[in-house]
Coordinates of C-alpha atoms (C1' of nucleotides) and ligand atoms in Angstrom, one line a residue:
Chain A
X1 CA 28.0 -171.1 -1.7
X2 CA 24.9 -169.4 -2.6
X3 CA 22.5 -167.7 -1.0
X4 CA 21.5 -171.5 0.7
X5 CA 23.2 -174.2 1.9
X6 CA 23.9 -177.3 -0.1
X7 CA 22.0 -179.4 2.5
X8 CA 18.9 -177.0 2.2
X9 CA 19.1 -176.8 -2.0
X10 CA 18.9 -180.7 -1.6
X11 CA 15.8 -179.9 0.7
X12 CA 14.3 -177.6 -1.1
X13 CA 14.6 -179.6 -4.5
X14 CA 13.3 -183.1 -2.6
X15 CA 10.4 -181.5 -1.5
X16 CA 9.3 -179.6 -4.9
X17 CA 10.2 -183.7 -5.9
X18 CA 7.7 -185.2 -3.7
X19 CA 5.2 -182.7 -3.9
X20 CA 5.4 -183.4 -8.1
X21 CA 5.8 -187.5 -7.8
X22 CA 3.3 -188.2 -5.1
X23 CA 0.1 -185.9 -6.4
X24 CA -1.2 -189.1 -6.8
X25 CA -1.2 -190.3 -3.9
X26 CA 1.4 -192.8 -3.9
X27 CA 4.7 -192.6 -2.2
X28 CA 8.0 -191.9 -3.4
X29 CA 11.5 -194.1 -2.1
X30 CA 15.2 -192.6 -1.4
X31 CA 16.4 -193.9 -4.5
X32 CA 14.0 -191.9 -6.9
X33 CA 14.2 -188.6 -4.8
X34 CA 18.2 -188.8 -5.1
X35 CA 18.1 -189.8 -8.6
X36 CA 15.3 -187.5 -9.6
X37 CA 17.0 -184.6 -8.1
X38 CA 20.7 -185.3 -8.5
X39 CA 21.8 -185.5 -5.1
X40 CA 24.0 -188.0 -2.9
X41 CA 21.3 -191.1 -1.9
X42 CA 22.8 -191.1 1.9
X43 CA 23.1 -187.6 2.5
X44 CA 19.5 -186.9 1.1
X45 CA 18.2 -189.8 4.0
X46 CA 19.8 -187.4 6.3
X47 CA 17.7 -184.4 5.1
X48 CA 14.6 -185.9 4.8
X49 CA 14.9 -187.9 8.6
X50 CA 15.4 -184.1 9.6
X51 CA 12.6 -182.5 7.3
X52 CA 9.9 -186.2 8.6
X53 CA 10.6 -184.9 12.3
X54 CA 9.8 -181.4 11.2
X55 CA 6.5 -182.4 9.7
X56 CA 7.5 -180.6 6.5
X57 CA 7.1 -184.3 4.6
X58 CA 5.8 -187.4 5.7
X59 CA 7.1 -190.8 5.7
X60 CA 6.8 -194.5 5.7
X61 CA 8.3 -197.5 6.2
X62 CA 8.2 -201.1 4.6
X63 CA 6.8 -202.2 1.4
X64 CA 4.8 -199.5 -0.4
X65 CA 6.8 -197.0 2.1
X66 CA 8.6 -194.4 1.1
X67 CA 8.1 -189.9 1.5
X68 CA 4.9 -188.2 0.4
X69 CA 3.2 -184.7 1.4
X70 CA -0.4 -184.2 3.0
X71 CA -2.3 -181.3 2.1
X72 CA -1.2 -179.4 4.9
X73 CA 2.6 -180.2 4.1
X74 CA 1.7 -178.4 0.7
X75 CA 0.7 -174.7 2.1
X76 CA 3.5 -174.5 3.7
X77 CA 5.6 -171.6 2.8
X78 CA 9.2 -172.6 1.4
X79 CA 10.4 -170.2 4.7
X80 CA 9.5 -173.2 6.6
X81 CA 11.7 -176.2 5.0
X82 CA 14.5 -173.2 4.5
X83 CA 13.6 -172.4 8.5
X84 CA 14.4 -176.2 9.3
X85 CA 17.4 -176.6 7.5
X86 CA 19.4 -173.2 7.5
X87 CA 17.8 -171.3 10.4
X88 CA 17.0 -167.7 10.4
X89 CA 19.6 -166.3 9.7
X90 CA 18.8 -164.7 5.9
X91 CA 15.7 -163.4 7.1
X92 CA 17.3 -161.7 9.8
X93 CA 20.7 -161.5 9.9
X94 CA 23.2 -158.7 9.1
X95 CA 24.6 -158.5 5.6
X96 CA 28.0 -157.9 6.9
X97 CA 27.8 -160.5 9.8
X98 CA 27.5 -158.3 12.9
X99 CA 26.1 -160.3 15.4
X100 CA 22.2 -158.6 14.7
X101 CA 20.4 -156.6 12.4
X102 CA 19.5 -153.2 14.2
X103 CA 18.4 -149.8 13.2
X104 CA 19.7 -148.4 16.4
X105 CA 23.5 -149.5 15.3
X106 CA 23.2 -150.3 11.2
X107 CA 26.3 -151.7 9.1
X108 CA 27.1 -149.6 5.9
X109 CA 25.0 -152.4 4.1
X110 CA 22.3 -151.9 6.3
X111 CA 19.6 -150.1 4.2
X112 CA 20.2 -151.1 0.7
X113 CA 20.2 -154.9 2.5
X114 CA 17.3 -155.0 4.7
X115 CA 15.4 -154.3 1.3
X116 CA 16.7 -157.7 -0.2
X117 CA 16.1 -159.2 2.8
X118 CA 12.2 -158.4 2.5
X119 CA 12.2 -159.1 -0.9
X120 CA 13.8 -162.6 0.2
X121 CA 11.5 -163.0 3.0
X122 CA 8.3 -162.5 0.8
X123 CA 9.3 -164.7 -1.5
X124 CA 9.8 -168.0 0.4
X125 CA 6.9 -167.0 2.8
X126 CA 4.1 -165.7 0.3
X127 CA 4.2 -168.9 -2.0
X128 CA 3.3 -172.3 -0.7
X129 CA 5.5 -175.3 -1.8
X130 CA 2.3 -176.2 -3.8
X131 CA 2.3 -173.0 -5.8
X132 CA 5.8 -173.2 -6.3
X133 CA 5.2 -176.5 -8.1
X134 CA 2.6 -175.4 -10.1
X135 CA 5.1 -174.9 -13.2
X136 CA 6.6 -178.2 -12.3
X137 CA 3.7 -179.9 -12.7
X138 CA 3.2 -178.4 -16.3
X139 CA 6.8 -179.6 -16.9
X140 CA 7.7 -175.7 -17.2
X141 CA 10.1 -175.9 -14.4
X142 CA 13.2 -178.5 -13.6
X143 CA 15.0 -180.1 -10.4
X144 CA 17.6 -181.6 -12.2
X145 CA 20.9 -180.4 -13.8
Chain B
X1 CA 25.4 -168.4 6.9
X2 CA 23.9 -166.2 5.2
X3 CA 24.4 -164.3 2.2
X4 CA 28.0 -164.1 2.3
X5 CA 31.0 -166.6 3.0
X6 CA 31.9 -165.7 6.5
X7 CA 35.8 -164.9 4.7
X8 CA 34.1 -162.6 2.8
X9 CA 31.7 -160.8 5.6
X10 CA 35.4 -160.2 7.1
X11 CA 36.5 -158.8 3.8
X12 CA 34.0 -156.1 3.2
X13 CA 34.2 -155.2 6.9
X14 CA 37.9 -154.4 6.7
X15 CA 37.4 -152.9 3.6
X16 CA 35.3 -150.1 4.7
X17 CA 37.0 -150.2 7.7
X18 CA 40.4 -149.4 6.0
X19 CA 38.7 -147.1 3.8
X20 CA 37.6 -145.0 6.9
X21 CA 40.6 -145.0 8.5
X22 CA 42.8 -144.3 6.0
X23 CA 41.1 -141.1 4.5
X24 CA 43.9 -139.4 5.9
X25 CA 46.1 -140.5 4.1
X26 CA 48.1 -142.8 7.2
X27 CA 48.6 -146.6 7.4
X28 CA 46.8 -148.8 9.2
X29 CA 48.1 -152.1 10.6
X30 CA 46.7 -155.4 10.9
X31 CA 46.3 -155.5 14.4
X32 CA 44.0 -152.4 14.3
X33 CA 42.3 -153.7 11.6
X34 CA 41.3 -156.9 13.3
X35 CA 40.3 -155.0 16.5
X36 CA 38.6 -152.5 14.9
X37 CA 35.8 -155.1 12.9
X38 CA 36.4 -157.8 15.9
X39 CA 38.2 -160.7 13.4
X40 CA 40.6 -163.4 13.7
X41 CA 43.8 -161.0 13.2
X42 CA 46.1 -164.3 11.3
X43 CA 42.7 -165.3 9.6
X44 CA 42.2 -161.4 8.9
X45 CA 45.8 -161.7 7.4
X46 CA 45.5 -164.1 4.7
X47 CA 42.5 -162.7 3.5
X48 CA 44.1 -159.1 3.1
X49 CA 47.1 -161.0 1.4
X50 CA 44.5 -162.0 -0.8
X51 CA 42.6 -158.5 -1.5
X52 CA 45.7 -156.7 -2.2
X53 CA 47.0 -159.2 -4.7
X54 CA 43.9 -158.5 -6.3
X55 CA 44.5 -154.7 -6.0
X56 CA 41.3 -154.4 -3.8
X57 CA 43.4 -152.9 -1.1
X58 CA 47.3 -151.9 -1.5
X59 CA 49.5 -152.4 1.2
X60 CA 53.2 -151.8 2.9
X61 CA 55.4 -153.3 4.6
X62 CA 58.3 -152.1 7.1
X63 CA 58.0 -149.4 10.0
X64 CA 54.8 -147.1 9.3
X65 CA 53.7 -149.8 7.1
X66 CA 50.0 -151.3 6.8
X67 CA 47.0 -151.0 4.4
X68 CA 45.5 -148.7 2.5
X69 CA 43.5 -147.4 -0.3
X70 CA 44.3 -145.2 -3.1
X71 CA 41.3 -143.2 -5.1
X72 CA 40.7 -145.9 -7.6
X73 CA 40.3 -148.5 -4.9
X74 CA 37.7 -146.5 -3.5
X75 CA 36.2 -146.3 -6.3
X76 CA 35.5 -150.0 -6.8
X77 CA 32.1 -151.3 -6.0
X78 CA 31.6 -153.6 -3.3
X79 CA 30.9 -156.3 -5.8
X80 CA 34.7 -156.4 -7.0
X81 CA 35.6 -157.6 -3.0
X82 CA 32.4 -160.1 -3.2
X83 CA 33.8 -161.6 -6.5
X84 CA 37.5 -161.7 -5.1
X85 CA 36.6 -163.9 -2.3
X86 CA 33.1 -165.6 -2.7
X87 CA 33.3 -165.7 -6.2
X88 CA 30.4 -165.2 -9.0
X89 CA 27.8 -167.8 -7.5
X90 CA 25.6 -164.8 -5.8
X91 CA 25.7 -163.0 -9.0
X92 CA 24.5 -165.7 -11.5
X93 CA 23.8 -169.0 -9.8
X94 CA 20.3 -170.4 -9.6
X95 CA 18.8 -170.8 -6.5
X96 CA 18.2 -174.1 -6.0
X97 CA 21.8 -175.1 -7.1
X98 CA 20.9 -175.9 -10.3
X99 CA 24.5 -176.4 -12.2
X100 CA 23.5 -173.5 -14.1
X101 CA 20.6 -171.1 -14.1
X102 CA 18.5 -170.5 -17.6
X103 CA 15.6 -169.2 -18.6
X104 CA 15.3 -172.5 -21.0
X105 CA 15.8 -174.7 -18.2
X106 CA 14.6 -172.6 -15.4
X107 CA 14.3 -174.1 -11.7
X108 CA 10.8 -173.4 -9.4
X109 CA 12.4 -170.6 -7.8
X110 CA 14.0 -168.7 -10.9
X111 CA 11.5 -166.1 -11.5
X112 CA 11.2 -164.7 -8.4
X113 CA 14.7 -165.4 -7.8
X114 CA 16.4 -163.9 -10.3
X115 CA 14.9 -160.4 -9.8
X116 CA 16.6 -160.9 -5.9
X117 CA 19.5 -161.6 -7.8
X118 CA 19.2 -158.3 -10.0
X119 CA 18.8 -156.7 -6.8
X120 CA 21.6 -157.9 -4.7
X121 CA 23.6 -157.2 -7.9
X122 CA 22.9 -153.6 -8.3
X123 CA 23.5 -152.8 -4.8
X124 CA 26.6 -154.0 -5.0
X125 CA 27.8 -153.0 -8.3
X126 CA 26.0 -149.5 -8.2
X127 CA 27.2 -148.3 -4.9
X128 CA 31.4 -147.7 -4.5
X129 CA 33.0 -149.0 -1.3
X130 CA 33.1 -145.0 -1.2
X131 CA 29.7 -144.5 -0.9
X132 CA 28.9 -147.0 1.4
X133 CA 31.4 -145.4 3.3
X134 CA 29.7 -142.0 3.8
X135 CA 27.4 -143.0 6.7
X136 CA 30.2 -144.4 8.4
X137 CA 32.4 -141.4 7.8
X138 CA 29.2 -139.4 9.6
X139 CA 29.5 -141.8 12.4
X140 CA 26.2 -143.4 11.3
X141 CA 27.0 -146.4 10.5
X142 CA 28.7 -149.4 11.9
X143 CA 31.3 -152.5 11.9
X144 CA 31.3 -154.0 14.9
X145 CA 29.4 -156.2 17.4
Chain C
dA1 C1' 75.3 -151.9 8.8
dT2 C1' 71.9 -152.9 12.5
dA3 C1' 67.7 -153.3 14.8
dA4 C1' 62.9 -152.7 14.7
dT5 C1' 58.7 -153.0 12.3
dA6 C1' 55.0 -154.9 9.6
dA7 C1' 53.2 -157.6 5.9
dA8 C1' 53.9 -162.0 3.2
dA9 C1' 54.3 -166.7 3.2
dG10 C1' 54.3 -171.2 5.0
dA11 C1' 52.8 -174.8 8.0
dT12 C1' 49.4 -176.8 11.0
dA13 C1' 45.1 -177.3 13.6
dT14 C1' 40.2 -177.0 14.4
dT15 C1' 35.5 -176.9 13.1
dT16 C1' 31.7 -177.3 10.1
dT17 C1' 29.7 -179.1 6.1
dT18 C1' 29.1 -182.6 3.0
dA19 C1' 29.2 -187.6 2.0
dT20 C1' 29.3 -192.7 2.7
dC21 C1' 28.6 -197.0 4.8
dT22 C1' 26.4 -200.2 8.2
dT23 C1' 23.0 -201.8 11.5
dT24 C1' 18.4 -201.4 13.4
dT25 C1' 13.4 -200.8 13.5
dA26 C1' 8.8 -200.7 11.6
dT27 C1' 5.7 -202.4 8.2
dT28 C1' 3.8 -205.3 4.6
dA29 C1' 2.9 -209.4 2.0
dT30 C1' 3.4 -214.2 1.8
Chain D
dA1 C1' 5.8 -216.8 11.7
dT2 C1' 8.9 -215.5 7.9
dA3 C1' 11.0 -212.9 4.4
dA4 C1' 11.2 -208.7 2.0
dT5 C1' 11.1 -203.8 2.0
dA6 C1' 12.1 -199.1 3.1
dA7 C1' 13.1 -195.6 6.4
dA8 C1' 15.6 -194.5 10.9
dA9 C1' 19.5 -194.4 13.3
dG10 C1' 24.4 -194.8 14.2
dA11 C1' 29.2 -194.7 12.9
dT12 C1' 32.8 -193.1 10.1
dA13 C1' 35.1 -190.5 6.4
dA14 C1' 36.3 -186.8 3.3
dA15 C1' 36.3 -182.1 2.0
dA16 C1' 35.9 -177.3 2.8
dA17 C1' 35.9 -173.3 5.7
dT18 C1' 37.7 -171.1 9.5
dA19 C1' 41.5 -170.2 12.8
dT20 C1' 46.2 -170.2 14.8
dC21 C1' 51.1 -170.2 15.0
dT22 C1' 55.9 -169.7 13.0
dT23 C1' 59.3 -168.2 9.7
dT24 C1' 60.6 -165.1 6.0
dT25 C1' 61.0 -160.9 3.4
dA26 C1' 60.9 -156.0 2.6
dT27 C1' 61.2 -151.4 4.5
dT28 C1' 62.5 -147.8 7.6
dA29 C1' 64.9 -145.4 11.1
dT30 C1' 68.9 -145.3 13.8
Ligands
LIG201 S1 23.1 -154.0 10.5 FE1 23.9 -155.0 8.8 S2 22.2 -155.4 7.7 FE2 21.3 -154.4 9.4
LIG202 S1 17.3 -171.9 -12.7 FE1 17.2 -171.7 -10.6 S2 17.3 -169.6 -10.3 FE2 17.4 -169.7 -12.5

DNA sequence: ATAATAAAAGATATTTTTATCTTTTATTAT
DNA sequence: ATAATAAAAGATAAAAATATCTTTTATTAT
């Protein structure tokens, strides 16, 4: 285990997929996402029903169907597909796992912690899925592997 | 979850809590332990099995038996007890679960999250389960609830 | 030696996460 | 209308993490 779960790396790297594949306007199947991104074709369905209800990608069925982004889905901040999938917990949970963060009663971890946790925070909130994929889309960056 | 294995929240928590109350140069038992950082006391068990084989904790059996620490235990940084039970993923995987982070291959995320990794890193390699203590010593600090 | 103590070790159970397989529903093209 | 397509939904399975209970071993005090 990192610092996400496996269900939300999957969720994270299907989106930055999408995002990349459907630029153009078309849509992009199951199969493509699971392949393009190395993850189980099933399990991946299961994320992306989750992420369709949460408006963080959009979907289609039938011929020509399949997942794609609209412009709005592409300012959102990564916080919000990590949000859907793992909860709040890294952005405000203890570092020790005490049952909440406080100032009032701090865990030994506490200050040197709360710092990551901003650092964390700004990360997946300041940049948009879009600007994330910027380097994808110059074939800088990778999904797979 | 969140940054940390739930085994391995429990792990640092009895760590420092062992460390605290064993400044003075008594035991302490398992039961106390468990109270003490509110854990699973047979769950607590197997995962203190597990630190002192390691030599993160030392420990006794028989009457006026228990845990402990001697000065180089206390010494260690908080990163040995993270390694012995969540492993080295925190400390060099990528992000987006990438089999392997690289610069040559990098993901989306690994710029920005590489210097969160730097960070987690130093605070727990730079600061001994010592140090973290101090607060806690003081009465600052704290490991339960 | 014997009994009491406390961790170590072993066995089992529960819960959560991850993964797979099947059926249904909506949409499109013929 | 019908057949083909692709996601949604439902059911089940496997694996990993977390939790509990029992037995054994080492140590100490009597
Ligand atoms: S109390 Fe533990 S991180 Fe704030
Ligand atoms: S490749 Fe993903 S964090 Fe480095």
């Amino acid at each position: 285990m990192g610092i996400f779960s496996k269900t939300c790396e999957y969720a994270m790297r299907s989106v930055f997929f999408i995002a990349h594949r459907t630029s153009d306007g078309k849509k992009v199947g199951i199969k493509e996402i699971s392949l393009g991104i190395d993850s189980p074709e099933h399990f991946l369905a299961k994320i992306l029903q989750s992420l369709s209800k949460q408006d963080i990608v959009k979907s289609a069925k039938g011929p020509n169907g399949g997942f794609y982004m609209d412009e709005a889905n592409l300012k959102r901040p990564l916080a919000d597909v990590v949000k859907a999938i793992d909860g709040r917990k890294i952005f405000t949970g203890c570092g020790l796992g005490l049952s909440y963060c406080s100032e009032i009663n701090p865990c030994p971890l506490h200050n040197d912690f709360k710092i990551i946790r901003e650092k964390i925070t700004k990360m997946l909130e300041e940049t948009s899925i879009e600007n994330f994929n910027e380097n994808l889309n110059l074939g800088i960056t990778s999904l797979k592997k």
